[in-house]
Amino acid sequence: MLIFVRNRKTTTLSKYQLGLDYAKQQDQNDKLAAYRDKFHIPKDEHGNDLIYMTGNSLGLQPKSTKYYVEQELEDWAKLGVEGHTEAKNPWLPYHEFLTYNMAKIVGAKPIEVVVMNTLTANLHLMMVSFYQPINERYKILIESDAFPSDKYAVESQLRHHGYNDKEGLILWKPREDEELLRYEDLEELLESHGHEIALIMIGGVNYYTGQFFDLKRITTLAHKYGCKVGFDCAHGAGNVELNLHDSDADFAVWCTYKYLNSGPGSLAGCFVHEKHAFNKDLNRFTGWWSHNKKTRFNMRDEFDVLPGAEGWQLSNPPILSMAAIKASLDIFNEVGMEKLVKKSRILTGYFEFLLKQLGENVIKIITPSNQEERGCQLSIQVLNADKTLHHKLTKAGVISDWRQPDVIRCAPVPLYNSFEDIYLMVEKLKAILNAN
Ligand SMILES: *Cc1c(COP(=O)(O)O)cnc(C)c1O
């Protein structure tokens, strides 16, 4: 059976077919297929590869990571403190080795990007600078189903400045019986509340629905009303082309342990738009790592802030974690986001095609069907499902993510998921649903 799917807003005509042979053939034709072998794929007790669909939660480990981390362990053992300058990759400027490749991934200029701290910590540091309430302009707008850490962080900033965290928060909500957010509703919110809003903070790709927002559109609208704009791109970095510089957003933050495969709790990324790079008057929290590199070790100088995103660093960073990030970024740099997104769209389109065969009365895909408005993740709502479905999938060797009340989130990651993975996942889901 041959089915043609014309994707909205694109001119590519992708054809997908049913059957395992087709999946295998797609893997054979896939120019990026070899990258799967560069990752450790978790296995079941018989040594068979699990079907890993949670790269949106914790990305898999590149086989090279071990060697990057070992290099730093060795240099530390061999050199001690001298490693700061004498290590193969000297530790003093180590974060700089990550900047260029990270900037490319998120579509930014190197001066706009730094790897430091963890995600929520960076979000707070950014709000110290870009949430500057004054008079009646003190509210923060977020999406109603924001990731909990983001919501808690924003609420605590409101309290920190002496405001009520309920009254000061404006929620961009989906309409009744809808899951996705509409720009018309944001426009309306801004029309009536724009003058009260100091900051708009949105998840660039919503963690629950997988909706990828038009960052530039949101920023243009927000700036028109005099609001600052920041994005949490935890589900965007390494997944979609973010074009942060062109979006004109004031700041963005993201983690590196999801699509960027840099290990549990690894360091995070931070973007500050170039237009703020030399603004020394911008309020910020500082430490010795935000100070001029040339005079940092004079120790007694007056504070002299570094230009660009580096000027928000606090501490000398954990090199072992950065080594893992370096390993991953080298892979991303080799492939490039363009090729990755191209494969991703085909892979997720195939996933969507197979899921639709299960019947729209059984499953509903919440994620936008327009590929410009999503990354690789599909959020699948299953009729009458409860958490037992997730247990059964896990038992069948599918690692997926369950969100109450009835949604499975699956992210076919183009670097290491295969067409065969997708095929088998849907077959297993079908078998479980049929057995019910
Ligand atoms: C994963 C994620 C987080 C997690 O924050 P940490 O500070 O890394 O623990 C926060 N916000 C969003 C949107 C996320 O997707």
Coordinates of C-alpha atoms and ligand atoms in Angstrom, one line a residue:
M1 CA 0.0 0.0 0.0
L2 CA 1.3 3.4 -0.9
I3 CA 0.0 6.5 0.7
F4 CA 1.0 10.1 -0.2
V5 CA 1.0 12.6 2.6
R6 CA 1.2 16.2 1.6
N7 CA 2.6 18.2 4.5
R8 CA 1.0 21.5 5.1
K9 CA 3.2 24.6 4.4
T10 CA 5.8 22.5 2.7
T11 CA 6.2 21.4 -0.8
T12 CA 7.9 18.1 -0.1
L13 CA 5.7 15.1 -1.0
S14 CA 6.7 12.3 1.4
K15 CA 5.6 8.8 0.8
Y16 CA 5.3 6.4 3.6
Q17 CA 4.4 2.7 3.4
L18 CA 3.3 0.1 5.9
G19 CA 5.3 -3.0 6.8
L20 CA 8.6 -3.9 8.4
D21 CA 10.4 -4.2 5.0
Y22 CA 9.7 -0.6 4.3
A23 CA 11.1 0.5 7.7
K24 CA 14.3 -1.6 7.1
Q25 CA 14.7 -0.1 3.6
Q26 CA 14.4 3.4 4.9
D27 CA 17.1 2.7 7.5
Q28 CA 19.3 1.4 4.7
N29 CA 18.8 4.5 2.6
D30 CA 19.3 6.8 5.6
K31 CA 22.6 8.8 5.3
L32 CA 22.6 9.4 9.1
A33 CA 21.8 5.7 10.0
A34 CA 25.5 5.1 11.0
Y35 CA 25.2 7.6 13.9
R36 CA 23.1 5.2 15.9
D37 CA 26.2 3.1 16.3
K38 CA 28.0 6.1 17.9
F39 CA 25.6 5.8 20.9
H40 CA 25.0 3.3 23.7
I41 CA 21.5 1.9 23.2
P42 CA 20.0 0.6 26.5
K43 CA 19.3 -3.1 26.3
D44 CA 16.8 -5.6 27.9
E45 CA 17.9 -8.5 30.0
H46 CA 18.5 -10.7 26.9
G47 CA 20.8 -8.1 25.4
N48 CA 18.4 -6.8 22.8
D49 CA 18.1 -3.1 22.1
L50 CA 15.3 -1.4 23.9
I51 CA 13.1 1.0 21.8
Y52 CA 14.3 4.2 23.4
M53 CA 11.8 7.0 22.8
T54 CA 12.7 9.3 25.6
G55 CA 15.6 11.3 24.2
N56 CA 13.4 14.3 25.1
S57 CA 14.0 13.5 28.7
L58 CA 17.5 12.1 28.9
G59 CA 19.5 11.8 25.7
L60 CA 21.6 8.7 25.2
Q61 CA 25.3 8.5 25.8
P62 CA 27.7 8.9 22.9
K63 CA 30.3 6.2 23.0
S64 CA 32.9 8.9 22.7
T65 CA 31.9 10.6 25.9
K66 CA 33.9 8.3 28.0
Y67 CA 37.1 9.2 26.2
Y68 CA 36.5 13.0 26.5
V69 CA 35.9 12.6 30.3
E70 CA 38.9 10.3 30.7
Q71 CA 41.1 12.8 29.0
E72 CA 40.2 15.3 31.8
L73 CA 40.6 12.7 34.5
E74 CA 44.0 11.8 33.2
D75 CA 45.1 15.4 33.0
W76 CA 43.9 16.1 36.5
A77 CA 45.8 13.0 37.8
K78 CA 48.9 14.0 35.9
L79 CA 49.0 17.7 36.3
G80 CA 46.9 18.7 39.3
V81 CA 46.3 22.5 39.4
E82 CA 48.6 22.9 36.4
G83 CA 45.8 21.4 34.2
H84 CA 44.2 24.8 34.3
T85 CA 46.7 25.9 31.7
E86 CA 48.6 22.7 30.7
A87 CA 45.9 20.2 30.1
K88 CA 45.4 19.1 26.5
N89 CA 42.2 21.1 26.7
P90 CA 43.2 23.8 29.3
W91 CA 40.5 24.2 31.9
L92 CA 40.7 28.0 32.3
P93 CA 39.2 28.6 28.8
Y94 CA 37.4 25.2 28.6
H95 CA 33.9 26.6 28.3
E96 CA 35.1 28.5 25.2
F97 CA 35.6 25.2 23.4
L98 CA 31.9 24.7 23.5
T99 CA 30.7 28.1 22.6
Y100 CA 31.0 28.1 18.8
N101 CA 29.3 24.7 18.3
M102 CA 26.6 25.4 20.8
A103 CA 25.9 28.8 19.1
K104 CA 25.5 27.0 15.8
I105 CA 23.0 24.6 17.3
V106 CA 20.7 27.3 18.6
G107 CA 21.2 29.8 15.7
A108 CA 23.1 32.4 17.7
K109 CA 26.4 34.3 17.5
P110 CA 29.2 33.1 19.7
I111 CA 29.1 36.3 21.8
E112 CA 25.5 35.5 22.6
V113 CA 26.1 32.0 24.1
V114 CA 27.7 30.5 27.1
V115 CA 27.5 27.1 28.8
M116 CA 27.2 27.5 32.5
N117 CA 25.2 26.4 35.6
T118 CA 22.0 24.4 35.3
L119 CA 18.8 25.4 33.5
T120 CA 16.7 26.7 36.3
A121 CA 19.6 28.5 37.8
N122 CA 20.2 30.3 34.4
L123 CA 16.6 31.1 34.2
H124 CA 16.8 32.9 37.5
L125 CA 20.1 34.7 36.5
M126 CA 18.3 35.9 33.3
M127 CA 15.3 37.1 35.3
V128 CA 17.6 39.1 37.6
S129 CA 18.6 41.1 34.4
F130 CA 15.4 41.0 32.3
Y131 CA 12.6 41.0 34.8
Q132 CA 12.8 44.6 36.0
P133 CA 9.3 45.4 37.3
I134 CA 8.5 49.1 37.5
N135 CA 5.3 50.8 38.5
E136 CA 2.3 49.1 36.9
R137 CA 4.6 47.0 34.6
Y138 CA 5.4 44.1 36.9
K139 CA 3.6 41.1 35.6
I140 CA 5.0 38.0 34.0
L141 CA 3.2 36.1 31.2
I142 CA 3.9 32.3 30.8
E143 CA 2.1 29.5 29.0
S144 CA -0.6 27.9 31.2
D145 CA 1.0 24.5 31.0
A146 CA 4.6 25.6 31.5
F147 CA 7.1 23.1 32.8
P148 CA 6.7 23.2 36.6
S149 CA 10.3 24.4 37.3
D150 CA 9.7 27.4 35.1
K151 CA 6.5 28.2 36.8
Y152 CA 8.0 27.9 40.2
A153 CA 11.0 30.0 39.2
V154 CA 8.8 32.8 37.8
E155 CA 6.5 32.8 40.8
S156 CA 9.4 33.1 43.2
Q157 CA 10.7 36.0 41.2
L158 CA 7.4 37.8 41.6
R159 CA 7.5 37.1 45.4
H160 CA 11.2 38.2 45.5
H161 CA 10.1 41.6 44.2
G162 CA 7.3 41.8 46.7
Y163 CA 4.4 40.9 44.4
N164 CA 1.6 38.4 44.8
D165 CA 2.6 35.3 42.7
K166 CA -1.0 34.6 41.6
E167 CA -2.0 38.2 40.8
G168 CA 1.3 38.9 39.0
L169 CA 1.1 35.9 36.7
I170 CA -0.7 36.0 33.4
L171 CA -1.4 32.7 31.7
W172 CA -1.6 32.1 28.0
K173 CA -4.2 29.3 27.9
P174 CA -5.5 27.0 25.3
R175 CA -9.2 27.4 24.5
E176 CA -11.7 25.0 26.0
D177 CA -11.4 21.5 24.5
E178 CA -8.1 22.5 22.8
E179 CA -4.6 21.6 23.7
L180 CA -2.5 23.9 21.6
L181 CA -2.0 27.6 22.1
R182 CA -3.2 30.2 19.6
Y183 CA -1.4 33.4 18.7
E184 CA -4.6 35.3 18.4
D185 CA -5.2 34.7 22.1
L186 CA -1.7 36.0 22.9
E187 CA -2.4 39.1 20.8
E188 CA -5.6 39.6 22.8
L189 CA -3.8 39.2 26.1
L190 CA -1.2 41.7 25.1
E191 CA -3.8 44.2 23.8
S192 CA -5.5 44.3 27.2
H193 CA -2.5 43.6 29.5
G194 CA 0.6 44.5 27.5
H195 CA 1.3 47.7 29.6
E196 CA 1.3 45.6 32.8
I197 CA 3.7 42.9 31.6
A198 CA 7.4 43.2 32.3
L199 CA 8.4 39.8 31.0
I200 CA 7.1 37.1 28.7
M201 CA 8.7 33.7 29.4
I202 CA 7.6 30.8 27.1
G203 CA 8.9 27.3 26.6
G204 CA 10.2 27.4 23.0
V205 CA 8.9 23.9 22.4
N206 CA 6.2 23.0 25.0
Y207 CA 7.3 19.9 26.9
Y208 CA 3.8 18.4 27.1
T209 CA 2.2 19.1 23.7
G210 CA 5.4 19.4 21.6
Q211 CA 4.1 22.6 20.1
F212 CA 7.1 24.6 18.7
F213 CA 6.3 28.3 18.9
D214 CA 7.2 31.0 16.4
L215 CA 9.8 32.7 18.6
K216 CA 10.2 35.6 16.3
R217 CA 6.5 36.2 16.1
I218 CA 6.1 36.2 19.9
T219 CA 9.1 38.4 20.4
T220 CA 8.0 41.0 17.8
L221 CA 4.6 41.1 19.4
A222 CA 6.0 41.4 22.9
H223 CA 8.5 44.1 22.1
K224 CA 5.8 46.1 20.4
Y225 CA 4.2 46.3 23.9
G226 CA 7.5 47.0 25.6
C227 CA 7.8 43.6 27.3
K228 CA 11.1 41.7 27.6
V229 CA 11.1 38.2 26.2
G230 CA 12.8 35.0 27.2
F231 CA 12.5 31.4 26.0
D232 CA 13.1 28.2 27.8
C233 CA 14.4 26.0 25.0
A234 CA 15.0 22.8 27.0
H235 CA 12.9 20.9 24.4
G236 CA 14.1 22.9 21.5
A237 CA 17.9 22.8 21.6
G238 CA 19.2 20.0 19.4
N239 CA 15.7 19.3 18.3
V240 CA 14.6 22.2 16.1
E241 CA 16.2 25.2 14.4
L242 CA 15.7 27.9 17.0
N243 CA 17.4 30.8 15.2
L244 CA 17.7 32.6 18.5
H245 CA 19.6 35.6 17.1
D246 CA 17.0 36.3 14.4
S247 CA 14.2 35.8 16.8
D248 CA 15.4 38.9 18.6
A249 CA 14.5 37.4 22.0
D250 CA 16.3 39.1 24.9
F251 CA 17.4 35.8 26.5
A252 CA 17.0 32.0 26.3
V253 CA 18.1 29.1 28.4
W254 CA 18.2 25.4 27.8
C255 CA 19.6 22.2 29.3
T256 CA 22.1 19.8 27.6
Y257 CA 20.9 16.4 28.9
K258 CA 17.8 16.1 26.7
Y259 CA 18.4 16.3 23.0
L260 CA 22.0 17.4 23.5
N261 CA 23.0 14.0 25.0
S262 CA 25.4 15.4 27.6
G263 CA 24.5 13.3 30.6
P264 CA 22.1 13.5 33.6
G265 CA 22.1 16.9 35.2
S266 CA 24.8 18.2 32.9
L267 CA 25.4 22.0 32.5
A268 CA 23.0 24.3 30.7
G269 CA 23.1 26.8 27.9
C270 CA 22.3 30.5 28.1
F271 CA 21.7 33.1 25.3
V272 CA 21.7 36.8 25.8
H273 CA 21.0 38.8 22.6
E274 CA 23.9 40.7 21.1
K275 CA 22.0 44.0 21.6
H276 CA 22.7 43.5 25.4
A277 CA 26.3 42.3 25.0
F278 CA 27.9 45.6 26.0
N279 CA 25.3 47.0 28.3
K280 CA 27.3 47.3 31.6
D281 CA 24.3 49.0 33.3
L282 CA 22.1 45.9 33.1
N283 CA 21.5 44.6 36.6
R284 CA 23.0 41.2 37.1
F285 CA 24.4 38.8 39.7
T286 CA 28.1 38.3 39.3
G287 CA 31.1 36.3 40.3
W288 CA 34.7 36.1 39.4
W289 CA 33.9 34.3 36.2
S290 CA 31.9 37.2 34.9
H291 CA 35.0 39.4 35.4
N292 CA 37.5 40.4 32.7
K293 CA 39.6 37.3 31.9
K294 CA 42.8 39.3 31.6
T295 CA 42.7 40.6 35.1
R296 CA 40.7 37.9 36.8
F297 CA 43.7 36.5 38.7
N298 CA 44.9 39.9 39.9
M299 CA 42.2 39.2 42.6
R300 CA 42.0 42.7 44.0
D301 CA 40.8 44.7 41.0
E302 CA 37.4 46.4 40.8
F303 CA 34.8 44.3 39.0
D304 CA 35.0 44.6 35.3
V305 CA 32.2 42.7 33.5
L306 CA 32.9 40.6 30.4
P307 CA 31.0 41.5 27.3
G308 CA 28.3 39.1 26.0
A309 CA 26.8 36.0 27.6
E310 CA 30.0 35.2 29.3
G311 CA 29.4 38.2 31.6
W312 CA 26.7 36.2 33.4
Q313 CA 29.0 33.4 34.5
L314 CA 29.6 33.0 38.2
S315 CA 32.0 30.2 39.0
N316 CA 34.8 28.3 37.4
P317 CA 32.8 25.4 35.8
P318 CA 32.8 21.6 36.3
I319 CA 35.2 20.4 33.6
L320 CA 34.0 16.7 33.7
S321 CA 30.5 17.8 32.8
M322 CA 31.8 20.1 30.1
A323 CA 33.8 17.3 28.6
A324 CA 30.6 15.3 28.1
I325 CA 29.1 18.3 26.4
K326 CA 32.1 18.7 24.2
A327 CA 31.8 15.0 23.1
S328 CA 28.2 15.6 22.1
L329 CA 28.6 18.9 20.4
D330 CA 31.4 17.4 18.2
I331 CA 28.8 15.0 16.9
F332 CA 26.2 17.7 16.3
N333 CA 28.8 19.8 14.6
E334 CA 29.7 16.9 12.3
V335 CA 26.1 16.3 11.2
G336 CA 24.7 19.9 11.4
M337 CA 21.2 20.9 12.5
E338 CA 20.0 21.2 8.9
K339 CA 20.5 17.6 8.1
L340 CA 19.3 16.5 11.5
V341 CA 16.0 18.4 11.2
K342 CA 15.5 17.1 7.7
K343 CA 15.7 13.5 8.9
S344 CA 13.8 14.3 12.0
R345 CA 10.8 15.5 10.0
I346 CA 10.8 12.4 7.9
L347 CA 11.1 10.1 10.9
T348 CA 8.4 11.9 12.9
G349 CA 6.2 12.0 9.8
Y350 CA 6.5 8.3 9.5
F351 CA 5.7 7.8 13.1
E352 CA 2.6 10.0 12.7
F353 CA 1.6 8.0 9.6
L354 CA 1.8 4.7 11.4
L355 CA 0.0 6.0 14.5
K356 CA -2.9 7.2 12.4
Q357 CA -3.4 3.7 11.1
L358 CA -4.5 2.8 14.7
G359 CA -7.6 4.8 14.2
E360 CA -8.4 8.3 15.2
N361 CA -11.1 7.0 17.6
V362 CA -8.4 5.3 19.6
I363 CA -5.6 7.7 19.6
K364 CA -5.3 11.4 19.2
I365 CA -2.0 13.2 18.5
I366 CA -2.0 16.4 20.5
T367 CA 1.2 17.7 18.8
P368 CA 0.7 20.0 15.8
S369 CA 0.5 18.1 12.5
N370 CA 2.3 21.0 10.8
Q371 CA 6.0 20.1 10.9
E372 CA 7.0 23.7 11.2
E373 CA 5.2 23.8 14.5
R374 CA 6.8 20.8 16.1
G375 CA 10.1 19.0 16.7
C376 CA 10.5 15.2 16.8
Q377 CA 8.2 14.6 19.8
L378 CA 4.6 13.4 19.4
S379 CA 2.3 13.5 22.4
I380 CA -0.2 10.7 22.0
Q381 CA -3.5 10.8 23.8
V382 CA -4.9 7.3 24.1
L383 CA -8.6 6.8 24.6
N384 CA -9.5 5.3 28.1
A385 CA -5.9 4.8 28.8
D386 CA -4.3 4.8 32.3
K387 CA -0.8 4.2 33.5
T388 CA -1.1 0.4 33.0
L389 CA -0.6 1.1 29.3
H390 CA 2.7 2.7 30.0
H391 CA 3.7 -0.3 32.2
K392 CA 2.8 -2.7 29.4
L393 CA 4.8 -0.7 26.9
T394 CA 7.8 -0.7 29.2
K395 CA 7.4 -4.5 29.6
A396 CA 7.3 -4.8 25.8
G397 CA 10.7 -3.0 25.6
V398 CA 9.5 0.4 24.7
I399 CA 10.9 3.2 26.9
S400 CA 8.3 6.1 26.7
D401 CA 7.2 8.8 28.9
W402 CA 3.8 8.9 30.6
R403 CA 2.1 12.2 31.6
Q404 CA -1.2 12.2 33.5
P405 CA -3.9 11.7 32.7
D406 CA -3.6 9.8 29.4
V407 CA -0.7 11.0 27.3
I408 CA 2.4 9.1 26.1
R409 CA 5.2 11.3 24.9
C410 CA 7.5 9.7 22.4
A411 CA 10.5 11.4 20.7
P412 CA 12.1 9.6 17.8
V413 CA 15.6 11.2 17.9
P414 CA 17.2 11.4 14.4
L415 CA 20.7 10.8 15.7
Y416 CA 20.0 7.3 17.1
N417 CA 16.4 6.2 16.5
S418 CA 15.7 4.1 13.4
F419 CA 12.7 3.7 11.2
E420 CA 12.6 0.1 12.5
D421 CA 12.3 1.5 16.1
I422 CA 9.3 3.4 15.1
Y423 CA 7.7 0.5 13.3
L424 CA 8.2 -1.8 16.2
M425 CA 7.0 0.7 18.7
V426 CA 3.7 1.2 16.9
E427 CA 3.3 -2.6 16.4
K428 CA 3.7 -3.1 20.2
L429 CA 1.3 -0.3 21.0
K430 CA -1.2 -1.9 18.6
A431 CA -0.8 -5.3 20.1
I432 CA -1.4 -3.9 23.6
L433 CA -4.4 -1.9 22.6
N434 CA -5.9 -4.9 20.7
A435 CA -5.5 -7.2 23.7
N436 CA -7.5 -4.8 25.9
Ligands
LIG1 C1 13.7 19.7 31.5 C2 13.2 21.1 31.8 C3 13.5 21.7 33.0 C4 14.4 21.1 34.1 O1 15.1 22.1 34.7 P1 16.6 21.7 35.5 O2 16.9 23.0 36.0 O3 17.5 21.3 34.4 O4 16.3 20.7 36.4 C5 13.0 23.0 33.2 N1 12.2 23.6 32.3 C6 11.9 23.0 31.1 C7 11.0 23.6 30.1 C8 12.3 21.7 30.9 O5 12.0 21.0 29.8

